[in-house]
Coordinates of C-alpha atoms and ligand atoms in Angstrom, one line a residue:
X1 CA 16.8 8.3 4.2
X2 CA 20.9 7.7 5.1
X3 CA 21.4 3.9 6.1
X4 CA 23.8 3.8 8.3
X5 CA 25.9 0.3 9.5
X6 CA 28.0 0.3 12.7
X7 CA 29.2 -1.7 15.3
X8 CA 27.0 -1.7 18.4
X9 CA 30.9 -0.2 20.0
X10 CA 31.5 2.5 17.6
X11 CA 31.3 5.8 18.0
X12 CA 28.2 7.2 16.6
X13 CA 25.7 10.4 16.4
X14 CA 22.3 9.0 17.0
X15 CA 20.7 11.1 19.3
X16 CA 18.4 7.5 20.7
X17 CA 19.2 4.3 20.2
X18 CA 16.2 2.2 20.1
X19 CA 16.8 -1.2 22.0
X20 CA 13.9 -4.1 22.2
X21 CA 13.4 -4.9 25.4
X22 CA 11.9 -8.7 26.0
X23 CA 10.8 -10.8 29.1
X24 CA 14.9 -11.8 30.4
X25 CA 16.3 -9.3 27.9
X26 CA 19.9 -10.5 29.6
X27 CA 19.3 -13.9 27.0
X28 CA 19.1 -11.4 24.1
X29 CA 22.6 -11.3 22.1
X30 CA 24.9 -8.3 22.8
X31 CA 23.1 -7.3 25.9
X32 CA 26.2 -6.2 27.3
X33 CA 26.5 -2.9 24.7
X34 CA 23.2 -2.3 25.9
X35 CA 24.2 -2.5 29.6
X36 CA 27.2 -0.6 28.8
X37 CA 25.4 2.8 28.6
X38 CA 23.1 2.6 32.3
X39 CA 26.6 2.0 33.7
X40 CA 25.5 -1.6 35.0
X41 CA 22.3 0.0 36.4
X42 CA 19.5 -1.5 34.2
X43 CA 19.0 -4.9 35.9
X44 CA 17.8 -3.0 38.7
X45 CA 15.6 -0.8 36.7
X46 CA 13.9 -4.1 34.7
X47 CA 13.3 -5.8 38.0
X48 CA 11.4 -2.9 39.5
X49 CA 8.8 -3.2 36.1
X50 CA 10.8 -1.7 33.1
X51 CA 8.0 -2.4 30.8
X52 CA 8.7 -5.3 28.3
X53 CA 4.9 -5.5 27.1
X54 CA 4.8 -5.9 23.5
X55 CA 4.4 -2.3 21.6
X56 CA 5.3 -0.5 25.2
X57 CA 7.8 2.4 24.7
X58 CA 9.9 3.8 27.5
X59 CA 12.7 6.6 27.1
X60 CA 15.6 6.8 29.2
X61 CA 18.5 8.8 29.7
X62 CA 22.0 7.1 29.2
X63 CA 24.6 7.6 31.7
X64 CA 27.3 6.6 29.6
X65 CA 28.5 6.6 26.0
X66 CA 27.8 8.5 22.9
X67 CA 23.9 8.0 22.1
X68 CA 22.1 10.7 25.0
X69 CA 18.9 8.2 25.2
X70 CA 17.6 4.9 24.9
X71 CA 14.0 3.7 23.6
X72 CA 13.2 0.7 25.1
X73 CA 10.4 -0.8 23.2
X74 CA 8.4 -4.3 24.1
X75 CA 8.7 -7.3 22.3
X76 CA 6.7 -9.3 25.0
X77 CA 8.2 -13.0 25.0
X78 CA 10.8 -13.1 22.9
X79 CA 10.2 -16.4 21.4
X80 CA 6.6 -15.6 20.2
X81 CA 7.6 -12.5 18.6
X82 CA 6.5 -12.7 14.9
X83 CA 7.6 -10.2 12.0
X84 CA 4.1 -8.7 12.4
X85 CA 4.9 -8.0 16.0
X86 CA 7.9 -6.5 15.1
X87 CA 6.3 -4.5 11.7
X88 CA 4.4 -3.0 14.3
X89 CA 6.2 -1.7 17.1
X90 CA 8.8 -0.3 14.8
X91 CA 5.5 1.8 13.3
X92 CA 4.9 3.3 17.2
X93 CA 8.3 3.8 17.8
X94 CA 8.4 5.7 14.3
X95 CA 5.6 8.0 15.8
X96 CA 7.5 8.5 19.1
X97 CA 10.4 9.8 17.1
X98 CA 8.5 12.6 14.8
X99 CA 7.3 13.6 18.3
X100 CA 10.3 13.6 20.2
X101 CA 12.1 15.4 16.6
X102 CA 14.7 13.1 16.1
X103 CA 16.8 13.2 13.1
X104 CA 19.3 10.5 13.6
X105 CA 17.9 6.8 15.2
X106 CA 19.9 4.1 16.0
X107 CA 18.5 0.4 16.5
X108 CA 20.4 -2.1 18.4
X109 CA 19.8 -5.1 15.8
X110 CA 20.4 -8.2 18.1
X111 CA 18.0 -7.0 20.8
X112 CA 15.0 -7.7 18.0
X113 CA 16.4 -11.1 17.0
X114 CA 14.5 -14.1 17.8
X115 CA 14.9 -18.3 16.2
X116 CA 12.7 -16.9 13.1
X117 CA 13.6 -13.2 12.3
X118 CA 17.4 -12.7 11.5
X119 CA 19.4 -9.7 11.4
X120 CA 18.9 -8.2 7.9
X121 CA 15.1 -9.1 8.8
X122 CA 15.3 -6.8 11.7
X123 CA 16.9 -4.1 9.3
X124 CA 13.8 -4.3 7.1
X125 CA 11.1 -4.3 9.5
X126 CA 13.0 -1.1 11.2
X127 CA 13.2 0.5 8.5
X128 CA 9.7 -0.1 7.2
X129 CA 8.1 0.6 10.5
X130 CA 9.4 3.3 11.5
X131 CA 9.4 5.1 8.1
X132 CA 5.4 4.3 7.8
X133 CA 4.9 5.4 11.5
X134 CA 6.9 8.4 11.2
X135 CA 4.8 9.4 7.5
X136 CA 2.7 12.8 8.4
X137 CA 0.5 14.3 5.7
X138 CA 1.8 17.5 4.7
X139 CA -1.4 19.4 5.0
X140 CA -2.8 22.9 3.6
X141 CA -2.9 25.0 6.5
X142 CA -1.6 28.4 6.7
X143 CA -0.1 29.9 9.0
X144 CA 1.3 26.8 10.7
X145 CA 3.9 26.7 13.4
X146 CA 5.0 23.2 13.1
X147 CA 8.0 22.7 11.9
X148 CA 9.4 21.0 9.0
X149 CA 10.8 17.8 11.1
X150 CA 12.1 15.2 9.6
X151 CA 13.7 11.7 10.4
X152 CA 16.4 11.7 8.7
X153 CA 19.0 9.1 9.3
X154 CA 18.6 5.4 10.7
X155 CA 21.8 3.4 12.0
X156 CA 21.9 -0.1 12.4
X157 CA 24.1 -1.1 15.3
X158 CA 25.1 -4.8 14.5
X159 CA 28.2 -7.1 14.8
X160 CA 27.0 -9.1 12.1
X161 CA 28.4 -8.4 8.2
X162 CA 27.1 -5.0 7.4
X163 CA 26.0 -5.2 3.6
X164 CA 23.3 -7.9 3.9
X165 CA 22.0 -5.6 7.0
X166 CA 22.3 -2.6 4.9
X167 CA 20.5 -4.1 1.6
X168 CA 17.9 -5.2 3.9
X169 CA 17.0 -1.7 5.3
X170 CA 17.3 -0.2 2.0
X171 CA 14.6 -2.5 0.8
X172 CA 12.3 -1.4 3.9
X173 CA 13.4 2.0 3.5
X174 CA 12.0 1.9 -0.7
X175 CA 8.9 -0.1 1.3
X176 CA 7.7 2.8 3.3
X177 CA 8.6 5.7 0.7
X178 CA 6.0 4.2 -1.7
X179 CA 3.8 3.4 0.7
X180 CA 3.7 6.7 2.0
X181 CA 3.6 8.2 -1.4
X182 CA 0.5 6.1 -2.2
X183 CA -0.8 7.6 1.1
X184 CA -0.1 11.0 0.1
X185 CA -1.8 10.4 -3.1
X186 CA -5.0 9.3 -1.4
X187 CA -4.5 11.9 0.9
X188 CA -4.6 14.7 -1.7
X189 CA -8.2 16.6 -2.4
X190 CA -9.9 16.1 -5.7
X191 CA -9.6 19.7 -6.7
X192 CA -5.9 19.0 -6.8
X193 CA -5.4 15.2 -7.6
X194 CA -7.1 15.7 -10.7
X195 CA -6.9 12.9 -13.9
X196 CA -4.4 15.3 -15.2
X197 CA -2.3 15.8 -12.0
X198 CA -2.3 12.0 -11.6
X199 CA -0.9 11.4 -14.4
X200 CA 1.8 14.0 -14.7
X201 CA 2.6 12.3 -11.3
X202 CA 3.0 9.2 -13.0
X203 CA 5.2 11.0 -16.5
X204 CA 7.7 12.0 -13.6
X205 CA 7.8 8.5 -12.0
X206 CA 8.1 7.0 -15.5
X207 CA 11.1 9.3 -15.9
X208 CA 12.7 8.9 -12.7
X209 CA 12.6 5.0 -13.4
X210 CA 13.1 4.5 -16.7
X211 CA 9.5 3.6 -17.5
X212 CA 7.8 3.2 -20.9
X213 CA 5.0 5.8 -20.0
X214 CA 2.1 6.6 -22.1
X215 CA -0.7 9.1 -20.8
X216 CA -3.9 8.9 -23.0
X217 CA -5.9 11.7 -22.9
X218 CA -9.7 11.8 -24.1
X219 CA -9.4 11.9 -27.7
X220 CA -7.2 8.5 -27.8
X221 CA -9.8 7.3 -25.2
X222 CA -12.4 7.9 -27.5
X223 CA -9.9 6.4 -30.8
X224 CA -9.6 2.8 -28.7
X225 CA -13.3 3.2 -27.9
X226 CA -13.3 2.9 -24.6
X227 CA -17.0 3.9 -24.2
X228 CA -17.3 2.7 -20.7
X229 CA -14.4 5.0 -19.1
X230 CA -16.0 7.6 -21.2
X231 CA -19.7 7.2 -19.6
X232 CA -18.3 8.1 -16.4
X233 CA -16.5 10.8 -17.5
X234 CA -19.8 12.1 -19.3
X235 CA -21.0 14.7 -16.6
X236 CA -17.2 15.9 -15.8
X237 CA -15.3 19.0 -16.6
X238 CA -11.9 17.3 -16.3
X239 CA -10.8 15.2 -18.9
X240 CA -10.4 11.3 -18.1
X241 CA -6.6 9.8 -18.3
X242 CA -5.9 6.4 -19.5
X243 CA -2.2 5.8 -17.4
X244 CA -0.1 3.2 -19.1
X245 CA 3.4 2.0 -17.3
X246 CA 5.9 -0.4 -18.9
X247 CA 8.7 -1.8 -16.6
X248 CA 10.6 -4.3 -19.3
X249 CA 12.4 -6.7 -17.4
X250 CA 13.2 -8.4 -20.7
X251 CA 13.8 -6.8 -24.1
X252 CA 11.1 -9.2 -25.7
X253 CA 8.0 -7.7 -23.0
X254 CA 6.1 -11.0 -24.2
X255 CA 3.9 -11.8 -21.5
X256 CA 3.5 -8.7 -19.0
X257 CA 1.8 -8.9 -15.6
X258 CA -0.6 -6.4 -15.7
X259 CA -1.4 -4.1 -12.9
X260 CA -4.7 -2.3 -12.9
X261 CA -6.0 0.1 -10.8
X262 CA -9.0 2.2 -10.3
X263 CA -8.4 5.7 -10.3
X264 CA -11.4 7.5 -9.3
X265 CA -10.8 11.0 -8.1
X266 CA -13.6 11.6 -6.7
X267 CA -16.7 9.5 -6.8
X268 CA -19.8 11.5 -6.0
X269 CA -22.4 8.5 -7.1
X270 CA -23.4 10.1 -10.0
X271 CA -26.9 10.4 -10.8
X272 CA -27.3 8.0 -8.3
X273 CA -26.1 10.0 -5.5
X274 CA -24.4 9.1 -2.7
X275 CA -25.8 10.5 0.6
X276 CA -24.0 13.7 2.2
X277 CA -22.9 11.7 4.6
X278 CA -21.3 8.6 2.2
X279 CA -19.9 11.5 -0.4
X280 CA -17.2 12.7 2.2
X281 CA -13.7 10.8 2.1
X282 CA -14.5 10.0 -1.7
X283 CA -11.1 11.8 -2.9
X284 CA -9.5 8.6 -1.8
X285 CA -11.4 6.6 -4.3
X286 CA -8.4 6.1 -6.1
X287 CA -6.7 3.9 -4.0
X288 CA -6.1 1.3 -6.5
X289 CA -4.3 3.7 -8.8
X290 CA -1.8 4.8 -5.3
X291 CA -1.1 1.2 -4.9
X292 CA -0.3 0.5 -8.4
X293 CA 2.1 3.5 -8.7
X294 CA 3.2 2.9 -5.3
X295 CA 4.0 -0.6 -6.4
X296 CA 5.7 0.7 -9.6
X297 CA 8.1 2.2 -7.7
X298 CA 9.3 -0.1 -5.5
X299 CA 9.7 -2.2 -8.7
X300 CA 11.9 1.1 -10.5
X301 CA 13.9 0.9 -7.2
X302 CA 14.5 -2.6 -7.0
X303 CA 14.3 -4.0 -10.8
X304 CA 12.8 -7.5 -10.0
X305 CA 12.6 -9.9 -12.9
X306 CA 9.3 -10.0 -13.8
X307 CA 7.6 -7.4 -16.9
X308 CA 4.8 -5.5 -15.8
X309 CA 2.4 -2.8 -17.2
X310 CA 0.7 -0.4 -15.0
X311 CA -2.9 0.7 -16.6
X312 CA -4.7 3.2 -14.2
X313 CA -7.8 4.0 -15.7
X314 CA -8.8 8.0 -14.2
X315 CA -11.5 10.5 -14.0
X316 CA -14.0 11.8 -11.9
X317 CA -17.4 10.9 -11.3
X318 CA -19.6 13.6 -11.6
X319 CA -23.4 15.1 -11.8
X320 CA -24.2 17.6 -14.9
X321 CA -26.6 18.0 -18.0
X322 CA -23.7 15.6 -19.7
X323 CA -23.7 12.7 -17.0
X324 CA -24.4 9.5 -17.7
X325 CA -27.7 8.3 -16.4
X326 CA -29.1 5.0 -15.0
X327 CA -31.2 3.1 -17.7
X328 CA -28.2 4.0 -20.2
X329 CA -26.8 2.0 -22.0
X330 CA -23.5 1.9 -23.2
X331 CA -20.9 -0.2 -25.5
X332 CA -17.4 -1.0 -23.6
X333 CA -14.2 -1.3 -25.3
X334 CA -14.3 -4.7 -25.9
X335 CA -17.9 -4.5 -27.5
X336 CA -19.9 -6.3 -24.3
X337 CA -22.8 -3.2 -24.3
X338 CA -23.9 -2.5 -20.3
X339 CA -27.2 -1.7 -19.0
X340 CA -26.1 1.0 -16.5
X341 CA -28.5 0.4 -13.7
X342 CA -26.6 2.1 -11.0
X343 CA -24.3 5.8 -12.0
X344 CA -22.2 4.9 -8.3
X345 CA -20.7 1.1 -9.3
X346 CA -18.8 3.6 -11.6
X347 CA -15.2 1.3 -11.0
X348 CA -16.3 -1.6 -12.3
X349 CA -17.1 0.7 -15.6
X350 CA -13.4 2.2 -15.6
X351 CA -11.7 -1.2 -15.0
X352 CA -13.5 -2.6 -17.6
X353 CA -12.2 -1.1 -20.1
X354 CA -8.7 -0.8 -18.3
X355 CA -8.3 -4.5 -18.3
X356 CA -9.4 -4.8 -22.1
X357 CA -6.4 -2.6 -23.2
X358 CA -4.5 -4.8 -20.6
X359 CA -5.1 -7.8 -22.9
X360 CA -4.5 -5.8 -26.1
X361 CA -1.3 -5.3 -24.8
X362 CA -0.9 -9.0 -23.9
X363 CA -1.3 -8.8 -20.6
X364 CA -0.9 -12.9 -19.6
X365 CA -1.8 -12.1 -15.8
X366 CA -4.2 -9.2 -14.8
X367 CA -4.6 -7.9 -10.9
X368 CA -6.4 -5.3 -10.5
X369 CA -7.3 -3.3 -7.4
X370 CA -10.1 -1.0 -6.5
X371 CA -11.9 0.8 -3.7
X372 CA -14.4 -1.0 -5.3
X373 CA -17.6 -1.2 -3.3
X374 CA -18.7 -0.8 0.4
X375 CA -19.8 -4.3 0.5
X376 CA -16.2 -5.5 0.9
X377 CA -16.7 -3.2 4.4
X378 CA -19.7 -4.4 5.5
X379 CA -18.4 -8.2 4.7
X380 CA -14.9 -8.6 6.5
X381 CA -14.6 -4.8 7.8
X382 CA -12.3 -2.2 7.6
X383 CA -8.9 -4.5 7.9
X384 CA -9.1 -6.8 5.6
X385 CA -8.6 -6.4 1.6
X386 CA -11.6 -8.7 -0.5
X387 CA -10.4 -11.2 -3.1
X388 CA -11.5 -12.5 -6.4
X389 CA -10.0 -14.6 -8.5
X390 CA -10.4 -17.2 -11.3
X391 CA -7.1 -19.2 -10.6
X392 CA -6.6 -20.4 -7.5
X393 CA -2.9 -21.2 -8.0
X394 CA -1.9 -18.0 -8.9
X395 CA -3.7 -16.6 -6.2
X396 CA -2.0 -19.2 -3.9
X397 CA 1.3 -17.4 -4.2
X398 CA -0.5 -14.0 -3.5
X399 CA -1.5 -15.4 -0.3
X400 CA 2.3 -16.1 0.9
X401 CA 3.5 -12.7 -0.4
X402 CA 0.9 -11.2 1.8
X403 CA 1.7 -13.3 4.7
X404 CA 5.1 -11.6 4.8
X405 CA 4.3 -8.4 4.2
X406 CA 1.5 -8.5 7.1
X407 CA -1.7 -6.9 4.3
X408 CA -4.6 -9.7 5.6
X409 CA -6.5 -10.5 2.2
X410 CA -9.5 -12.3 2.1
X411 CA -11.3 -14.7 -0.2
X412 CA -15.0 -14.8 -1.4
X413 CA -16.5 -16.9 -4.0
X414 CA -17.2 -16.2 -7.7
X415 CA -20.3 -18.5 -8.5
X416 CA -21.9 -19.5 -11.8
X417 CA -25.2 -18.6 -10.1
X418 CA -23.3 -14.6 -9.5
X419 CA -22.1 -14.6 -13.4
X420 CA -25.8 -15.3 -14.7
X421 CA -26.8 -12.3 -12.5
X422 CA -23.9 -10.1 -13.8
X423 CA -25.8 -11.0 -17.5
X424 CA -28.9 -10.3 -17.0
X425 CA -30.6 -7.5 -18.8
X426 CA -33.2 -7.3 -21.2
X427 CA -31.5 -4.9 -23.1
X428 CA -27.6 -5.2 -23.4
X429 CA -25.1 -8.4 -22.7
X430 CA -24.3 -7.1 -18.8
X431 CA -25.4 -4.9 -16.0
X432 CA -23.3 -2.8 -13.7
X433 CA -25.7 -3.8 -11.0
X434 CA -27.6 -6.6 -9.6
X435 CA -28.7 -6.1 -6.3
X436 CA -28.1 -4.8 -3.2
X437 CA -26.6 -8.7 -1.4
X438 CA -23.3 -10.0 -2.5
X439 CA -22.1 -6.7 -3.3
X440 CA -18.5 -7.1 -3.4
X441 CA -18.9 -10.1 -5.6
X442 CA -20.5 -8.3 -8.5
X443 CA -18.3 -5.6 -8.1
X444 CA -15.3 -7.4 -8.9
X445 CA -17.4 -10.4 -10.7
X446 CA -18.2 -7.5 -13.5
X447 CA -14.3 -6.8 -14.3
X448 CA -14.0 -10.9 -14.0
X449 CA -16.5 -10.8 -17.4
X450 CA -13.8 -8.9 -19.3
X451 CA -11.0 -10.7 -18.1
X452 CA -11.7 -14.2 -19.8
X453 CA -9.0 -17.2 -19.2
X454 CA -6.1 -14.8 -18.4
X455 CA -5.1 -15.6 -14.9
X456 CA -6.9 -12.6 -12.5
X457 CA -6.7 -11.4 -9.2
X458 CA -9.3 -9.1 -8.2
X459 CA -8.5 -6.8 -4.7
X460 CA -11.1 -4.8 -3.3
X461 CA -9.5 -2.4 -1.1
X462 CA -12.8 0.2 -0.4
X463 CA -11.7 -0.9 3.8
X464 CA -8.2 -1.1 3.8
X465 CA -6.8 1.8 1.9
X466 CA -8.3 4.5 4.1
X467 CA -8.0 4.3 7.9
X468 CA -10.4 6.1 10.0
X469 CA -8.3 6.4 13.1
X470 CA -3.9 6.4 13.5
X471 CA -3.2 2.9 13.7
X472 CA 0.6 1.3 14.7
X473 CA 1.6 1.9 11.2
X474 CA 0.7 5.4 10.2
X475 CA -1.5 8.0 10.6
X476 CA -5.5 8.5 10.2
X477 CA -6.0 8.6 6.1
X478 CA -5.0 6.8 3.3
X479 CA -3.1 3.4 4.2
X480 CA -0.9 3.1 1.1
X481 CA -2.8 -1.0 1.5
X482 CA -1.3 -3.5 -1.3
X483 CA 1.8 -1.3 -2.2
X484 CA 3.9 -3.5 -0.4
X485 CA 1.9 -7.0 -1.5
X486 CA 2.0 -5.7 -5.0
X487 CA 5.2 -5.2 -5.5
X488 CA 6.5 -8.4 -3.5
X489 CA 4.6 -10.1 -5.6
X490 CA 5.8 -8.8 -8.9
X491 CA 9.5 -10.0 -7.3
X492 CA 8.4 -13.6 -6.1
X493 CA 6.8 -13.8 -9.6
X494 CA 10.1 -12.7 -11.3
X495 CA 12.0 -15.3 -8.9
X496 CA 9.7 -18.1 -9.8
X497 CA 10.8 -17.4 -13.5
Ligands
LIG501 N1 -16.2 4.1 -4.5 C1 -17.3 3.4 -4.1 C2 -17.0 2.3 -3.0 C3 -16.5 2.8 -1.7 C4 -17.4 2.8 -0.6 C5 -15.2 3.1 -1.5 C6 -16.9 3.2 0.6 C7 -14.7 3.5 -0.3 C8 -15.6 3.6 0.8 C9 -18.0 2.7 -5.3 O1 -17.8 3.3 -6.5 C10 -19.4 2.5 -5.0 O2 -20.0 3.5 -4.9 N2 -19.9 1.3 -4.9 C11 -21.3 1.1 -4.6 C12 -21.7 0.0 -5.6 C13 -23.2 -0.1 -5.7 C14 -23.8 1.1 -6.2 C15 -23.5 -1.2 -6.6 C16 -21.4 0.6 -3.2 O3 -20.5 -0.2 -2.7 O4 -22.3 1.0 -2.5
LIG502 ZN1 -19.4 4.7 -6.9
LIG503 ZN1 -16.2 4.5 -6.6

């Protein structure tokens, strides 16, 4: 995407400038260069019901200047506005452009200002909206008409200094690429986004950023004895992948954060098999490993200051003569032995061992994220990501990263009572089971058993990475959720260093 910074009086190419338009938009600052353009008939036109209802979009015709048309978009009352607000109607107004096939968009910066959000805020939140509104899947069909659109340039019509604007749109701008990469990833069938193809993904983004990569295929799998990655991979033709990511912020790489995500490529259930209808969407059960390399390269763009390994733990889960089967029971990397009672709470399995290598390496702080279980669905819906965690301090400054990005992550508790369930077989030291209530909770609860001390968030994101309908922010299918939280927390953590 080309940033460009003008003066709202310069001569420029956009072919729309998009202007918010708020309940007595005369109080907004730099009015006049919006006035300019209608030739001094726009008061008329906002008294007769020019729409100024938040997320409303409206496209004019100038009658004067260089830009041809004007998208007024709704911010509502201007003083209520919040960075949310503005998040999303930047996302609608990103549709309205891919429909109307603009290449070149200009925002007029004050318009969107209110006490709280500041120019280079505005900047951001532009250039993150509209970029994840504008993101279309590019699909498989043949024989399509459509064609190849693509936004292409943003200007940023300001009086204020321009780099601070600038730096800020480049940083929503690296935002929305990796979300939407992360969406693409989800997006992408099974018999294509295979273990293998996932992580050649990840050698290249390695490259392009300078990351310590190492791919593991099954035979090192099988060295580290990693026996509970290699259950689910039992019944599957593809070989499993074992994705490891070093970004060294420091030369000494003593205490990473580690980043863990589940990288399911498809999840059929196993022998425990999902229903036809529950088997459908289940490419996307790698949603973790899309936000983790999503997150990874935000951090390549924008080097924060904080050392982090990515481990994305892939395969697929499959039914053969091979599979695993429930009743087995198998011996985990770090020597715990599992009474499989259940071939579909297959993540839990993967991350497992995932975050055991994470503390080999000296992982000091472990998130890890997952679509994880259905539970997290059934307990705070599609919208909202499900949280574990066994510091609540460290989870404390989650909670304000997320606040700013606009991801809503939830809470649940992690009992005593919840552990002594997770333990209970007659036969081996856990099970990947224990009922049907509290599902979420034992999901992430199991990958909590192999995590220990070390400081661990645990985000279940089975709702939030897949959306079922186009939403302000993007398209039906994969959401690209926690890319942005991830990797804003991996900055805040370098800050607080
Ligand atoms: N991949 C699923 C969870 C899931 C469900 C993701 C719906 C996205 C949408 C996970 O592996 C799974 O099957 N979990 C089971 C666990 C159960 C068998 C203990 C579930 O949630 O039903
Ligand atoms: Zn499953
Ligand atoms: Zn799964």
């Amino acid at each position: 995407m080309e940033i460009n910074v003008l003066k709202p009086t310069e001569q420029n190419e956009a072919e729309i400038l998009i202007v918010g338009l708020s309940r007595h938009p005369e109080n907004a600052e730099g009015w006049e260069t919006v006035e300019e353009r209608f030739d001094g008939r726009l008061a008329g036109w906002i008294k007769d019901g020019l729409s100024f209802d938040p997320q409303s979009l409206s496209i004019y015709p100038t009658l004067k200047g260089d830009i041809p048309r004007v998208m007024f978009v709704g911010i509502g009352d201007r003083k209520k506005m919040t960075e949310d607000d503005l998040r999303r109607s930047f996302g609608i107004a990103g549709k309205q452009l891919i429909k109307e096939k603009i290449h070149y968009a200009a925002i007029h910066v004050a318009s969107f200002k209110n006490g709280e959000v500041n120019s280079g805020q505005v900047a951001h939140l532009a250039a993150e909206g509209i970029q994840m509104g504008a993101y279309r899947f590019a699909d498989y069909k043949t024989g399509s008409n459509e064609v190849d659109h693509r936004l292409e340039s943003l200007g940023f019509l300001t009086d204020e200094p321009s780099d601070a604007v600038r730096q800020a749109a480049f940083v929503g701008t690296v935002h929305a690429e990796a979300v939407n990469e992360a969406r693409t990833l989800v997006n992408m069938p099974a018999n294509i986004l295979t273990p293998t193809a996932m992580a050649e993904y990840a050698q290249e983004l390695g490259e392009a950023y300078g990351f310590e990569t190492d791919i593991l295929g099954r035979s090192e799998i099988e060295e580290l004895g990693m026996g509970a990655l290699l259950a689910v991979n039992q019944g599957s033709v593809e070989e499993p992948r074992l994705i490891v990511m070093k970004y060294k912020a420091t030369d000494s790489f003593e205490s990473p954060l580690a980043l863990v995500g589940k990288g399911i490529t498809f999840d059929t259930g196993g022998y425990s098999l999902k229903p036809k209808d529950g088997i459908v969407g289940m490419k996307g059960d790698m949603g973790g490993a899309a936000a983790v390399l999503g997150a990874m390269r935000v951090i390549g763009e924008l080097k924060p200051a904080k050392d982090v390994v990515a481990i994305i733990a892939s395969t697929d889960n499959m039914v053969s003569g091979n599979a695993f089967k429930p009743d087995d029971v198998i011996t985990s990397m770090s020597g715990k032995t599992i009474e499989i009672l259940n071939t579909d709470a297959e993540g839990r399995l993967v991350l497992a061992d995932a975050v055991t290598y994470a503390k080999q390496l000296g992982a000091s702080q472990v998130v890890d994220v997952a679509t994880l279980t259905g539970g997290v669905i059934v307990a705070l819906g599609k919208d909202k990501t499900g949280v574990l965690t066994n510091d609540d301090a460290f989870y404390g400054s989650l909670q304000d990263v997320s606040k700013k990005t606009g991801e809503f992550i939830w809470q649940l508790p992690l009992t005593e009572n919840d552990k002594k369930r997770l333990r209970k077989s007659d036969v081996a030291d856990l099970n990947n089971s224990p009922g049907r209530d509290g599902h979420m909770i034992f999901g992430g609860g199991f990958v909590g058993e192999f995590v220990g001390d070390t400081p661990w968030i645990h985000l279940d994101i089975a709702g939030t990475s897949h959306a079922d309908a186009a939403h302000d922010l993007g398209p039906q299918g994969g959401t690209g959720a926690m890319v942005r939280t991830l990797a804003l927390f991996v900055e805040k953590l370098g800050d607080d260093l």
